[in-house]
Amino acid sequence: MSLTPEDADPSEQRAMARPTAANAQPNRVTFNRLELNRILNLYGRMVADGEWRDYAIDFLKDRAVFSVFRRASEVPIYRIEKDPRLARKQGMYSVISATGLILRRGQELERVLLVIDRKLAVV
């Protein structure tokens, strides 16, 4: 007796349709561990200061985007983007404001984040 597609277990059908981990999303740009650590450290300090409240991370085919929100219902106040296509030109890292203005672009994430990273000032 053979099973027809209607008689098969639905979980088995989903498992067969699911892509394997090796080829799930091979063409995505991501932040590496050190980049994400630096960005999240800045994010944590700004949350502690009460300036930022939420974030979103998007891994797209051509770039990775870390968006920072003052409130979850608004547009992002800053976008930190990594675009490897620009690595040999202006630099693959950039900080973009809510209006779309590129605040800083460069080869090193640390230097690019200085535009929004407020250091403690001695008074």
PDB file of C-alpha atoms in Angstrom:
ATOM      1  CA  MET A   1       0.000   0.000   0.000  1.00  0.00           C
ATOM      2  CA  SER A   2       1.542   3.338  -1.072  1.00  0.00           C
ATOM      3  CA  LEU A   3       0.951   6.656   0.620  1.00  0.00           C
ATOM      4  CA  THR A   4      -0.462   9.492  -1.415  1.00  0.00           C
ATOM      5  CA  PRO A   5       0.593  13.089  -0.674  1.00  0.00           C
ATOM      6  CA  GLU A   6      -2.658  13.585   1.220  1.00  0.00           C
ATOM      7  CA  ASP A   7      -1.910  10.624   3.518  1.00  0.00           C
ATOM      8  CA  ALA A   8       1.663  11.666   4.348  1.00  0.00           C
ATOM      9  CA  ASP A   9       2.551  13.238   7.664  1.00  0.00           C
ATOM     10  CA  PRO A  10       2.540  17.068   7.290  1.00  0.00           C
ATOM     11  CA  SER A  11       5.687  17.439   9.404  1.00  0.00           C
ATOM     12  CA  GLU A  12       7.589  15.192   6.983  1.00  0.00           C
ATOM     13  CA  GLN A  13       6.477  17.348   4.044  1.00  0.00           C
ATOM     14  CA  ARG A  14       7.707  20.490   5.780  1.00  0.00           C
ATOM     15  CA  ALA A  15      11.027  18.854   6.621  1.00  0.00           C
ATOM     16  CA  MET A  16      11.541  17.885   2.981  1.00  0.00           C
ATOM     17  CA  ALA A  17      10.661  21.394   1.792  1.00  0.00           C
ATOM     18  CA  ARG A  18      12.974  23.087   4.314  1.00  0.00           C
ATOM     19  CA  PRO A  19      16.396  24.007   2.897  1.00  0.00           C
ATOM     20  CA  THR A  20      19.478  22.618   4.568  1.00  0.00           C
ATOM     21  CA  ALA A  21      21.551  24.823   6.850  1.00  0.00           C
ATOM     22  CA  ALA A  22      24.483  24.846   4.427  1.00  0.00           C
ATOM     23  CA  ASN A  23      22.592  26.531   1.611  1.00  0.00           C
ATOM     24  CA  ALA A  24      19.870  28.395   3.519  1.00  0.00           C
ATOM     25  CA  GLN A  25      21.092  31.931   2.786  1.00  0.00           C
ATOM     26  CA  PRO A  26      24.605  31.834   1.383  1.00  0.00           C
ATOM     27  CA  ASN A  27      24.533  35.250  -0.291  1.00  0.00           C
ATOM     28  CA  ARG A  28      23.845  37.436   2.736  1.00  0.00           C
ATOM     29  CA  VAL A  29      26.047  40.195   4.110  1.00  0.00           C
ATOM     30  CA  THR A  30      26.339  40.024   7.889  1.00  0.00           C
ATOM     31  CA  PHE A  31      28.140  41.756  10.716  1.00  0.00           C
ATOM     32  CA  ASN A  32      30.879  39.621  12.245  1.00  0.00           C
ATOM     33  CA  ARG A  33      31.137  39.088  15.992  1.00  0.00           C
ATOM     34  CA  LEU A  34      33.541  41.986  16.644  1.00  0.00           C
ATOM     35  CA  GLU A  35      31.473  44.454  14.587  1.00  0.00           C
ATOM     36  CA  LEU A  36      28.256  43.427  16.285  1.00  0.00           C
ATOM     37  CA  ASN A  37      29.917  43.607  19.708  1.00  0.00           C
ATOM     38  CA  ARG A  38      31.069  47.196  19.053  1.00  0.00           C
ATOM     39  CA  ILE A  39      27.639  48.255  17.774  1.00  0.00           C
ATOM     40  CA  LEU A  40      25.783  46.620  20.674  1.00  0.00           C
ATOM     41  CA  ASN A  41      28.138  48.219  23.225  1.00  0.00           C
ATOM     42  CA  LEU A  42      27.284  51.634  21.788  1.00  0.00           C
ATOM     43  CA  TYR A  43      23.597  50.695  21.730  1.00  0.00           C
ATOM     44  CA  GLY A  44      23.699  49.600  25.388  1.00  0.00           C
ATOM     45  CA  ARG A  45      25.264  52.874  26.510  1.00  0.00           C
ATOM     46  CA  MET A  46      22.688  54.916  24.597  1.00  0.00           C
ATOM     47  CA  VAL A  47      19.828  52.850  26.055  1.00  0.00           C
ATOM     48  CA  ALA A  48      21.244  53.413  29.539  1.00  0.00           C
ATOM     49  CA  ASP A  49      21.272  57.163  28.815  1.00  0.00           C
ATOM     50  CA  GLY A  50      17.612  56.948  27.735  1.00  0.00           C
ATOM     51  CA  GLU A  51      18.291  58.090  24.149  1.00  0.00           C
ATOM     52  CA  TRP A  52      17.571  54.878  22.241  1.00  0.00           C
ATOM     53  CA  ARG A  53      14.920  52.253  22.873  1.00  0.00           C
ATOM     54  CA  ASP A  54      14.820  49.678  20.090  1.00  0.00           C
ATOM     55  CA  TYR A  55      16.855  48.271  17.230  1.00  0.00           C
ATOM     56  CA  ALA A  56      16.503  46.074  14.169  1.00  0.00           C
ATOM     57  CA  ILE A  57      19.075  44.096  12.215  1.00  0.00           C
ATOM     58  CA  ASP A  58      18.594  43.308   8.525  1.00  0.00           C
ATOM     59  CA  PHE A  59      20.911  41.018   6.593  1.00  0.00           C
ATOM     60  CA  LEU A  60      20.289  41.697   2.917  1.00  0.00           C
ATOM     61  CA  LYS A  61      22.000  40.362  -0.193  1.00  0.00           C
ATOM     62  CA  ASP A  62      24.031  43.509  -0.764  1.00  0.00           C
ATOM     63  CA  ARG A  63      24.390  44.999   2.728  1.00  0.00           C
ATOM     64  CA  ALA A  64      23.817  44.537   6.458  1.00  0.00           C
ATOM     65  CA  VAL A  65      21.849  47.216   8.322  1.00  0.00           C
ATOM     66  CA  PHE A  66      21.604  47.922  12.059  1.00  0.00           C
ATOM     67  CA  SER A  67      18.729  50.396  12.605  1.00  0.00           C
ATOM     68  CA  VAL A  68      18.331  52.360  15.842  1.00  0.00           C
ATOM     69  CA  PHE A  69      14.945  53.655  17.003  1.00  0.00           C
ATOM     70  CA  ARG A  70      13.960  56.190  19.622  1.00  0.00           C
ATOM     71  CA  ARG A  71      10.530  54.535  19.737  1.00  0.00           C
ATOM     72  CA  ALA A  72       9.517  51.284  18.104  1.00  0.00           C
ATOM     73  CA  SER A  73       6.724  52.940  16.100  1.00  0.00           C
ATOM     74  CA  GLU A  74       8.953  55.503  14.385  1.00  0.00           C
ATOM     75  CA  VAL A  75      11.446  55.479  11.552  1.00  0.00           C
ATOM     76  CA  PRO A  76      15.046  54.720  12.582  1.00  0.00           C
ATOM     77  CA  ILE A  77      17.009  57.723  13.810  1.00  0.00           C
ATOM     78  CA  TYR A  78      20.270  56.119  12.652  1.00  0.00           C
ATOM     79  CA  ARG A  79      21.192  53.282  10.321  1.00  0.00           C
ATOM     80  CA  ILE A  80      24.614  51.672  10.554  1.00  0.00           C
ATOM     81  CA  GLU A  81      25.281  49.969   7.230  1.00  0.00           C
ATOM     82  CA  LYS A  82      27.936  47.585   5.996  1.00  0.00           C
ATOM     83  CA  ASP A  83      28.170  47.433   2.202  1.00  0.00           C
ATOM     84  CA  PRO A  84      31.167  45.368   0.984  1.00  0.00           C
ATOM     85  CA  ARG A  85      30.789  46.686  -2.580  1.00  0.00           C
ATOM     86  CA  LEU A  86      32.046  50.074  -1.358  1.00  0.00           C
ATOM     87  CA  ALA A  87      35.101  48.657   0.489  1.00  0.00           C
ATOM     88  CA  ARG A  88      37.586  49.918  -2.114  1.00  0.00           C
ATOM     89  CA  LYS A  89      35.784  53.191  -2.741  1.00  0.00           C
ATOM     90  CA  GLN A  90      34.426  55.313   0.106  1.00  0.00           C
ATOM     91  CA  GLY A  91      34.512  52.557   2.720  1.00  0.00           C
ATOM     92  CA  MET A  92      32.083  49.795   3.518  1.00  0.00           C
ATOM     93  CA  TYR A  93      30.747  51.247   6.788  1.00  0.00           C
ATOM     94  CA  SER A  94      28.408  54.209   6.982  1.00  0.00           C
ATOM     95  CA  VAL A  95      26.133  55.946   9.473  1.00  0.00           C
ATOM     96  CA  ILE A  96      22.966  57.374   7.926  1.00  0.00           C
ATOM     97  CA  SER A  97      20.527  59.746   9.649  1.00  0.00           C
ATOM     98  CA  ALA A  98      16.726  59.550   9.592  1.00  0.00           C
ATOM     99  CA  THR A  99      16.602  61.985   6.662  1.00  0.00           C
ATOM    100  CA  GLY A 100      18.930  59.825   4.568  1.00  0.00           C
ATOM    101  CA  LEU A 101      21.988  62.034   5.041  1.00  0.00           C
ATOM    102  CA  ILE A 102      25.237  60.063   5.254  1.00  0.00           C
ATOM    103  CA  LEU A 103      26.860  61.368   8.422  1.00  0.00           C
ATOM    104  CA  ARG A 104      30.119  59.466   8.058  1.00  0.00           C
ATOM    105  CA  ARG A 105      31.541  56.763   5.827  1.00  0.00           C
ATOM    106  CA  GLY A 106      34.820  54.899   6.138  1.00  0.00           C
ATOM    107  CA  GLN A 107      36.911  51.740   6.157  1.00  0.00           C
ATOM    108  CA  GLU A 108      36.920  51.242   9.943  1.00  0.00           C
ATOM    109  CA  LEU A 109      33.725  50.746  11.952  1.00  0.00           C
ATOM    110  CA  GLU A 110      35.263  52.243  15.087  1.00  0.00           C
ATOM    111  CA  ARG A 111      35.979  55.580  13.402  1.00  0.00           C
ATOM    112  CA  VAL A 112      32.614  55.694  11.635  1.00  0.00           C
ATOM    113  CA  LEU A 113      30.707  55.189  14.899  1.00  0.00           C
ATOM    114  CA  LEU A 114      32.453  58.175  16.491  1.00  0.00           C
ATOM    115  CA  VAL A 115      29.909  60.452  14.791  1.00  0.00           C
ATOM    116  CA  ILE A 116      27.151  59.149  17.104  1.00  0.00           C
ATOM    117  CA  ASP A 117      29.242  57.839  20.013  1.00  0.00           C
ATOM    118  CA  ARG A 118      29.402  60.436  22.756  1.00  0.00           C
ATOM    119  CA  LYS A 119      32.343  59.880  25.054  1.00  0.00           C
ATOM    120  CA  LEU A 120      32.240  60.866  28.687  1.00  0.00           C
ATOM    121  CA  ALA A 121      33.454  64.422  29.089  1.00  0.00           C
ATOM    122  CA  VAL A 122      35.338  65.666  32.122  1.00  0.00           C
ATOM    123  CA  VAL A 123      33.715  68.820  33.483  1.00  0.00           C
TER     124      VAL A 123
END
